Short mmCIF file of C-alpha atoms in Angstrom, two decimals:
data_model
loop_
_atom_site.label_atom_id
_atom_site.label_comp_id
_atom_site.label_asym_id
_atom_site.label_seq_id
_atom_site.Cartn_x
_atom_site.Cartn_y
_atom_site.Cartn_z
CA UNK A 1 -0.27 0.30 -0.20
CA UNK A 2 1.26 3.25 -1.10
CA UNK A 3 2.36 5.94 1.69
CA UNK A 4 0.00 8.57 1.70
CA UNK A 5 1.66 12.21 0.46
CA UNK A 6 0.02 14.59 3.04
CA UNK A 7 1.51 17.41 0.92
CA UNK A 8 -0.41 17.38 -1.73
CA UNK A 9 -2.97 19.33 0.27
CA UNK A 10 -1.53 22.38 -1.55
CA UNK A 11 -2.23 20.50 -5.01
CA UNK A 12 -5.63 20.20 -4.48
CA UNK A 13 -5.92 24.18 -3.36
CA UNK A 14 -4.20 25.02 -6.18
CA UNK A 15 -6.21 23.41 -8.35
CA UNK A 16 -9.08 24.48 -6.84
CA UNK A 17 -7.75 27.50 -7.62
CA UNK A 18 -7.18 27.38 -11.02
CA UNK A 19 -11.21 26.84 -11.39
CA UNK A 20 -11.24 30.39 -9.41
CA UNK A 21 -11.86 28.45 -5.68
CA UNK A 22 -10.62 29.65 -2.34
CA UNK A 23 -9.74 27.81 0.77
CA UNK A 24 -12.79 27.66 2.53
CA UNK A 25 -10.64 27.77 5.85
CA UNK A 26 -7.42 29.32 6.53
CA UNK A 27 -4.32 27.37 6.75
CA UNK A 28 -2.64 29.71 8.84
CA UNK A 29 -3.07 30.17 12.66
CA UNK A 30 -3.32 34.16 12.57
CA UNK A 31 -6.47 33.85 10.50
CA UNK A 32 -7.57 31.25 11.46
CA UNK A 33 -7.68 32.48 14.96
CA UNK A 34 -8.67 36.16 13.62
CA UNK A 35 -11.99 34.26 12.32
CA UNK A 36 -12.34 32.79 15.13
CA UNK A 37 -13.21 35.86 17.50
CA UNK A 38 -15.48 36.82 15.40
CA UNK A 39 -17.27 33.11 15.21
CA UNK A 40 -17.44 32.51 18.51
CA UNK A 41 -19.72 33.76 22.06
CA UNK A 42 -16.89 36.39 23.84
CA UNK A 43 -16.65 34.49 26.59
CA UNK A 44 -15.96 31.10 25.14
CA UNK A 45 -13.31 33.07 23.06
CA UNK A 46 -11.66 34.45 26.42
CA UNK A 47 -12.06 31.38 28.17
CA UNK A 48 -10.20 29.59 25.14
CA UNK A 49 -7.64 32.30 24.00
CA UNK A 50 -6.79 33.22 27.81
CA UNK A 51 -3.97 31.93 29.91
CA UNK A 52 -2.82 32.49 33.44
CA UNK A 53 -1.57 36.16 34.74
CA UNK A 54 0.19 38.04 32.13
CA UNK A 55 -0.10 34.72 30.00
CA UNK A 56 3.68 34.86 30.17
CA UNK A 57 4.01 31.67 29.52
CA UNK A 58 1.67 31.15 27.27
CA UNK A 59 3.45 33.60 25.24
CA UNK A 60 6.86 31.88 26.32
CA UNK A 61 5.59 28.29 24.76
CA UNK A 62 4.73 29.88 21.16
CA UNK A 63 7.97 31.93 21.39
CA UNK A 64 9.86 28.44 22.22
CA UNK A 65 10.13 27.11 18.61
CA UNK A 66 11.73 30.30 17.19
CA UNK A 67 14.40 29.79 19.28
CA UNK A 68 15.46 25.75 17.14
CA UNK A 69 15.79 25.15 13.65
CA UNK A 70 16.47 22.13 12.31
CA UNK A 71 19.46 21.18 9.71
CA UNK A 72 18.67 20.56 6.63
CA UNK A 73 20.27 16.95 4.65
CA UNK A 74 20.23 16.50 1.18
CA UNK A 75 20.18 13.84 -1.28
CA UNK A 76 18.95 11.45 0.77
CA UNK A 77 16.06 10.56 -1.68
CA UNK A 78 12.69 11.62 0.49
CA UNK A 79 10.65 11.25 -2.42
CA UNK A 80 8.78 8.76 0.62
CA UNK A 81 7.89 10.22 3.62
CA UNK A 82 6.44 8.05 6.76
CA UNK A 83 5.05 10.14 8.85
CA UNK A 84 3.59 6.59 11.10
CA UNK A 85 4.25 6.19 14.56
CA UNK A 86 3.64 3.23 16.73
CA UNK A 87 2.45 4.41 20.22
CA UNK A 88 1.74 1.23 22.97
CA UNK A 89 -0.21 -1.24 21.12
CA UNK A 90 -1.39 1.28 18.11
CA UNK A 91 -0.09 2.34 15.05
CA UNK A 92 -0.82 5.60 13.97
CA UNK A 93 -0.71 7.32 10.91
CA UNK A 94 0.96 10.60 11.64
CA UNK A 95 2.79 11.70 14.91
CA UNK A 96 -0.42 14.21 15.10
CA UNK A 97 -3.40 13.92 18.12
CA UNK A 98 -5.88 16.41 18.96
CA UNK A 99 -5.03 17.37 22.67
CA UNK A 100 -7.59 17.54 25.57
CA UNK A 101 -9.18 20.99 25.75
CA UNK A 102 -12.19 21.05 28.21
CA UNK A 103 -14.57 23.47 26.61
CA UNK A 104 -13.96 21.81 23.34
CA UNK A 105 -17.88 20.62 23.11
CA UNK A 106 -18.62 24.62 23.48
CA UNK A 107 -16.13 25.36 20.39
CA UNK A 108 -18.70 24.20 17.84
CA UNK A 109 -21.82 26.38 16.55
CA UNK A 110 -24.00 23.34 18.14
CA UNK A 111 -21.81 22.91 21.15
CA UNK A 112 -21.77 19.32 20.54
CA UNK A 113 -18.03 20.11 19.43
CA UNK A 114 -16.65 16.58 21.46
CA UNK A 115 -18.83 14.74 18.61
CA UNK A 116 -17.63 16.98 15.99
CA UNK A 117 -13.69 16.52 16.90
CA UNK A 118 -14.11 12.66 16.94
CA UNK A 119 -15.57 12.91 13.47
CA UNK A 120 -12.64 14.89 12.17
CA UNK A 121 -10.58 11.93 13.93
CA UNK A 122 -12.48 8.98 11.70
CA UNK A 123 -12.06 11.27 8.31
CA UNK A 124 -7.62 12.08 9.05
CA UNK A 125 -6.82 9.41 11.64
CA UNK A 126 -5.88 11.31 14.07
CA UNK A 127 -6.79 10.17 17.31
CA UNK A 128 -8.42 12.86 19.88
CA UNK A 129 -8.33 12.99 23.59
CA UNK A 130 -11.83 12.82 24.86
CA UNK A 131 -11.73 14.84 27.92
CA UNK A 132 -13.19 14.48 31.56
CA UNK A 133 -15.47 18.02 30.66
CA UNK A 134 -17.22 16.97 27.62
CA UNK A 135 -20.65 18.39 26.26
CA UNK A 136 -21.55 14.41 25.74
CA UNK A 137 -20.79 11.75 27.75
CA UNK A 138 -17.54 9.82 26.45
CA UNK A 139 -19.78 6.85 25.80
CA UNK A 140 -21.71 9.07 23.24
CA UNK A 141 -18.43 10.59 21.52
CA UNK A 142 -15.79 7.62 21.10
CA UNK A 143 -18.38 6.08 18.35
CA UNK A 144 -18.10 9.03 15.98
CA UNK A 145 -14.23 8.49 16.13
CA UNK A 146 -14.61 5.52 13.46
CA UNK A 147 -11.56 3.31 13.34
CA UNK A 148 -9.23 6.29 14.75
CA UNK A 149 -7.94 5.48 18.02
CA UNK A 150 -8.90 7.53 21.07
CA UNK A 151 -7.41 8.96 24.27
CA UNK A 152 -9.36 9.48 27.51
CA UNK A 153 -8.14 12.33 29.66
CA UNK A 154 -8.98 12.20 33.26
CA UNK A 155 -9.10 14.94 36.39
CA UNK A 156 -8.97 12.69 38.86
CA UNK A 157 -11.72 13.37 41.13
CA UNK A 158 -11.58 13.34 44.74
CA UNK A 159 -14.30 10.35 45.23
CA UNK A 160 -12.25 7.75 44.62
CA UNK A 161 -15.43 5.99 43.50
CA UNK A 162 -16.34 8.31 40.98
CA UNK A 163 -12.67 8.17 39.45
CA UNK A 164 -12.90 4.25 39.52
CA UNK A 165 -16.55 4.53 37.77
CA UNK A 166 -14.86 7.29 34.81
CA UNK A 167 -11.92 4.97 34.00
CA UNK A 168 -14.09 1.54 33.93
CA UNK A 169 -16.59 3.92 31.22
CA UNK A 170 -13.30 4.78 29.79
CA UNK A 171 -12.18 1.13 28.83
CA UNK A 172 -15.09 -0.59 28.13
CA UNK A 173 -16.34 2.17 25.55
CA UNK A 174 -12.76 1.45 23.38
CA UNK A 175 -10.47 3.96 24.64
CA UNK A 176 -6.90 3.06 24.56
CA UNK A 177 -5.12 4.99 26.57
CA UNK A 178 -6.02 7.23 29.96
CA UNK A 179 -3.78 10.59 30.53
CA UNK A 180 -3.57 11.15 33.82
CA UNK A 181 -3.11 15.29 34.08
CA UNK A 182 -1.87 16.05 37.03
CA UNK A 183 -1.59 19.94 36.82
CA UNK A 184 -5.42 21.01 37.29
CA UNK A 185 -6.45 19.91 40.08
CA UNK A 186 -7.41 23.24 41.31
CA UNK A 187 -7.83 26.08 38.56
CA UNK A 188 -4.73 28.81 38.16
CA UNK A 189 -5.60 32.26 38.17
CA UNK A 190 -7.08 33.79 34.80
CA UNK A 191 -7.19 37.50 34.62
CA UNK A 192 -9.56 37.12 31.56
CA UNK A 193 -12.12 34.93 33.20
CA UNK A 194 -12.19 36.60 36.42
CA UNK A 195 -12.54 39.73 35.16
CA UNK A 196 -15.73 38.46 33.55
CA UNK A 197 -16.59 36.16 36.23
CA UNK A 198 -16.46 33.57 33.54
CA UNK A 199 -16.17 30.30 34.64
CA UNK A 200 -18.58 27.89 32.12
CA UNK A 201 -18.85 24.72 34.27
CA UNK A 202 -20.49 26.76 37.03
CA UNK A 203 -22.83 27.10 34.85
CA UNK A 204 -23.26 23.13 33.57
CA UNK A 205 -21.44 22.83 30.88
CA UNK A 206 -18.72 19.88 29.93
CA UNK A 207 -19.87 17.73 33.06
CA UNK A 208 -22.08 15.98 30.82
CA UNK A 209 -19.75 12.52 32.32
CA UNK A 210 -20.20 13.35 35.86
CA UNK A 211 -24.30 14.60 35.33
CA UNK A 212 -24.69 10.59 33.98
CA UNK A 213 -22.82 8.98 36.03
CA UNK A 214 -24.29 6.95 39.29
CA UNK A 215 -21.42 7.70 41.37
CA UNK A 216 -22.00 11.27 41.11
CA UNK A 217 -25.63 11.51 40.92
CA UNK A 218 -25.80 9.68 44.37
CA UNK A 219 -23.98 12.14 46.04
CA UNK A 220 -27.14 14.54 45.03
CA UNK A 221 -30.71 15.05 46.29
CA UNK A 222 -31.75 15.90 42.92
CA UNK A 223 -31.12 15.25 39.55
CA UNK A 224 -28.73 17.94 37.61
CA UNK A 225 -32.40 19.25 36.08
CA UNK A 226 -33.55 19.74 38.78
CA UNK A 227 -31.62 21.39 40.66
CA UNK A 228 -28.38 22.16 38.25
CA UNK A 229 -26.95 25.13 40.46
CA UNK A 230 -26.37 22.82 43.70
CA UNK A 231 -25.37 19.79 41.02
CA UNK A 232 -22.48 22.60 39.82
CA UNK A 233 -21.97 23.05 43.07
CA UNK A 234 -21.28 19.35 43.87
CA UNK A 235 -18.30 19.30 40.85
CA UNK A 236 -16.49 21.45 42.31
CA UNK A 237 -16.20 19.88 45.41
CA UNK A 238 -15.42 16.60 43.80
CA UNK A 239 -13.46 17.84 41.04
CA UNK A 240 -9.90 17.86 42.11
CA UNK A 241 -7.46 15.64 43.79
CA UNK A 242 -4.17 16.88 44.20
CA UNK A 243 -2.31 13.41 43.90
CA UNK A 244 0.95 11.67 45.09
CA UNK A 245 3.11 9.31 44.16
CA UNK A 246 1.78 6.34 45.79
CA UNK A 247 -1.36 7.12 44.25
CA UNK A 248 -0.16 5.83 41.02
CA UNK A 249 -0.68 1.99 42.42
CA UNK A 250 -4.19 2.77 43.05
CA UNK A 251 -4.95 4.49 39.58
CA UNK A 252 -2.81 2.06 37.70
CA UNK A 253 -5.47 -0.70 39.89
CA UNK A 254 -8.69 1.07 38.27
CA UNK A 255 -7.82 0.06 34.57
CA UNK A 256 -5.93 -1.63 32.70
CA UNK A 257 -4.86 0.57 29.93
CA UNK A 258 -1.68 2.25 29.06
CA UNK A 259 -1.31 4.91 31.56
CA UNK A 260 0.30 8.53 30.52
CA UNK A 261 0.97 11.48 33.44
CA UNK A 262 0.39 14.72 31.95
CA UNK A 263 2.07 18.23 32.71
CA UNK A 264 6.17 16.83 33.89
CA UNK A 265 8.14 18.61 33.47
CA UNK A 266 10.86 17.79 35.52
CA UNK A 267 13.20 14.65 34.30
CA UNK A 268 13.42 14.21 38.15
CA UNK A 269 9.66 13.41 38.00
CA UNK A 270 10.10 11.24 34.55
CA UNK A 271 12.55 9.12 36.15
CA UNK A 272 10.09 8.39 39.14
CA UNK A 273 7.05 7.36 36.75
CA UNK A 274 9.37 4.88 35.54
CA UNK A 275 9.41 3.62 38.85
CA UNK A 276 6.03 4.01 39.44
CA UNK A 277 5.68 1.71 36.37
CA UNK A 278 3.69 4.44 34.32
CA UNK A 279 3.40 3.94 30.46
CA UNK A 280 4.52 7.40 28.83
CA UNK A 281 5.13 10.91 29.69
CA UNK A 282 3.05 13.30 28.61
CA UNK A 283 5.48 16.96 28.78
CA UNK A 284 3.41 19.63 29.23
CA UNK A 285 2.54 23.11 30.91
CA UNK A 286 -1.33 22.93 29.91
CA UNK A 287 -0.35 25.72 27.47
CA UNK A 288 -0.01 28.25 29.97
CA UNK A 289 -3.42 28.07 31.03
CA UNK A 290 -2.86 27.11 34.63
CA UNK A 291 0.24 28.29 35.87
CA UNK A 292 2.32 31.46 34.94
CA UNK A 293 6.15 32.63 35.25
CA UNK A 294 6.77 28.65 34.19
CA UNK A 295 9.39 27.08 31.29
CA UNK A 296 7.68 27.15 28.15
CA UNK A 297 7.39 23.35 27.74
CA UNK A 298 9.42 22.65 24.66
CA UNK A 299 12.29 23.83 26.68
CA UNK A 300 11.24 21.38 28.93
CA UNK A 301 11.01 18.20 25.93
CA UNK A 302 14.84 17.41 25.41
CA UNK A 303 15.22 16.25 29.38
CA UNK A 304 12.46 14.77 29.40
CA UNK A 305 12.83 12.87 26.86
CA UNK A 306 16.81 11.99 28.08
CA UNK A 307 14.94 10.70 31.25
CA UNK A 308 12.10 8.64 29.63
CA UNK A 309 14.91 6.29 28.08
CA UNK A 310 12.17 5.13 25.84
CA UNK A 311 9.49 5.28 26.94
CA UNK A 312 7.18 7.10 25.02
CA UNK A 313 6.86 11.03 25.44
CA UNK A 314 3.77 13.45 24.86
CA UNK A 315 4.00 16.61 24.27
CA UNK A 316 1.86 19.55 23.34
CA UNK A 317 1.91 23.09 23.99
CA UNK A 318 2.20 26.50 21.89
CA UNK A 319 2.10 24.08 18.72
CA UNK A 320 1.01 26.46 15.86
CA UNK A 321 2.06 24.87 12.50
CA UNK A 322 3.93 21.76 10.86
CA UNK A 323 6.99 22.70 11.66
CA UNK A 324 6.19 23.07 14.81
CA UNK A 325 5.73 19.61 15.26
CA UNK A 326 8.73 18.88 12.96
CA UNK A 327 11.03 21.07 15.89
CA UNK A 328 8.85 19.02 18.73
CA UNK A 329 9.75 15.76 17.15
CA UNK A 330 13.20 16.80 16.41
CA UNK A 331 13.62 17.29 19.74
CA UNK A 332 12.39 13.68 20.50
CA UNK A 333 8.80 13.84 21.32
CA UNK A 334 6.81 10.26 20.10
CA UNK A 335 3.78 12.38 19.73
CA UNK A 336 2.53 16.20 18.80
CA UNK A 337 -0.87 17.45 20.66
CA UNK A 338 -2.56 20.22 18.81
CA UNK A 339 -4.86 22.52 20.62
CA UNK A 340 -5.51 25.86 20.13
CA UNK A 341 -5.37 25.49 16.10
CA UNK A 342 -8.32 22.28 16.14
CA UNK A 343 -10.61 24.35 18.80
CA UNK A 344 -10.09 27.42 16.15
CA UNK A 345 -11.04 25.54 12.84
CA UNK A 346 -14.08 24.32 14.91
CA UNK A 347 -15.55 27.49 15.96
CA UNK A 348 -14.61 28.53 12.27
CA UNK A 349 -16.18 25.27 10.09
CA UNK A 350 -16.94 22.03 12.59
CA UNK A 351 -15.95 19.21 11.31
CA UNK A 352 -15.33 20.23 8.06
CA UNK A 353 -12.67 22.96 9.32
CA UNK A 354 -11.27 20.33 11.70
CA UNK A 355 -10.40 17.96 8.58
CA UNK A 356 -8.74 21.46 6.67
CA UNK A 357 -6.74 22.51 9.82
CA UNK A 358 -5.23 18.93 10.72
CA UNK A 359 -4.39 18.37 6.83
CA UNK A 360 -3.10 21.92 6.20
CA UNK A 361 -0.82 20.79 9.59
CA UNK A 362 0.08 17.79 8.02
CA UNK A 363 0.54 18.72 4.98
CA UNK A 364 3.58 21.41 5.87
CA UNK A 365 4.75 18.76 8.57
CA UNK A 366 5.41 16.32 5.36
CA UNK A 367 6.48 19.21 2.88
CA UNK A 368 9.46 20.13 5.07
CA UNK A 369 10.51 16.62 5.81
CA UNK A 370 10.48 16.18 2.18
CA UNK A 371 12.08 19.19 1.59
CA UNK A 372 14.57 19.35 4.25
CA UNK A 373 15.50 15.92 3.29
CA UNK A 374 13.53 13.53 5.86
CA UNK A 375 12.21 10.16 4.62
CA UNK A 376 10.93 9.11 8.22
CA UNK A 377 10.44 10.36 11.82
CA UNK A 378 13.17 8.42 12.88
CA UNK A 379 15.87 10.29 10.36
CA UNK A 380 14.16 13.75 11.42
CA UNK A 381 14.84 12.69 15.37
CA UNK A 382 18.49 11.39 15.06
CA UNK A 383 18.91 14.87 13.17
CA UNK A 384 17.68 16.96 15.64
CA UNK A 385 17.12 19.98 16.31
CA UNK A 386 19.72 23.08 16.84
CA UNK A 387 19.59 25.48 19.16
CA UNK A 388 19.58 29.15 17.27
#
């Protein structure tokens, strides 16, 4: 079977241009963000676009990519490029995945963005990371992903029975791995949202996994439909759990799925995670959304990869383009997560918009590998990226 040339997407665009057709959706992040700001309700856009504090870490995540460069290698015959990766028992056609976003459900015009993203995953082969915070319950999202594997991202609740229920539901529904987010057991200081008193989850948005779970419902005197305010307040009580290392054994006992730890940036934490039998590391600072003043995620990546010593390392933070994906891969990431680009694409064009944006990112990645002389991702990683 021939290897797909994702870069051929540009030819589709140029040939359409011969017929007077311009791309329906922007292929660059800046234009996409501008259109999303026009399309989304202001309170949704503010929540998606915003970060913690003065948003310095959020900006630093993006800026960090400009400090690395890839050195091309010529005369290597990169006519065919293989972008596939192996992750646990999954063979994925590309190293790109859609990172978990708690309000992704609100980014589509019908407020069912989780389902729309799953449909885009099915069409592109790019996995999604369905979150704990979704507009549609996890069991109703994953069927729309078709044959494309999906990950489940867990915000570990303080109620251990509820945590066990979430993981059992995810495994039964067919998710292929669990991403345990460590850096958001309490929300960070977010001035954009504070100045507008905007916290969507207290309004009941994104809580369908809780509101359809018997363990959570048993904590309520009345159903969420009868008393939505009480249900949201109960969610606040149960949402956060500041985990300790010894809790990993308990979490591991709840599921047979591969488990990754999200929010790891220090190599000592990577080594300790290995000692506790974790299956993978997810290097991320939550896009600068929860803690300001930190190291850009990309700067932490090389030391995390070295400490992982062959264990899979997923990465996100500031990724805006295919060339950003290439740099993260060159620095050792196994797979690279896209965040705001697909959220904005969803706002602008629903499933179709997400598919177009993923194709654009993959096209740029594929063409970079072709022109710079890297037939495989292994070649790209071996070459690395140099500090500018």
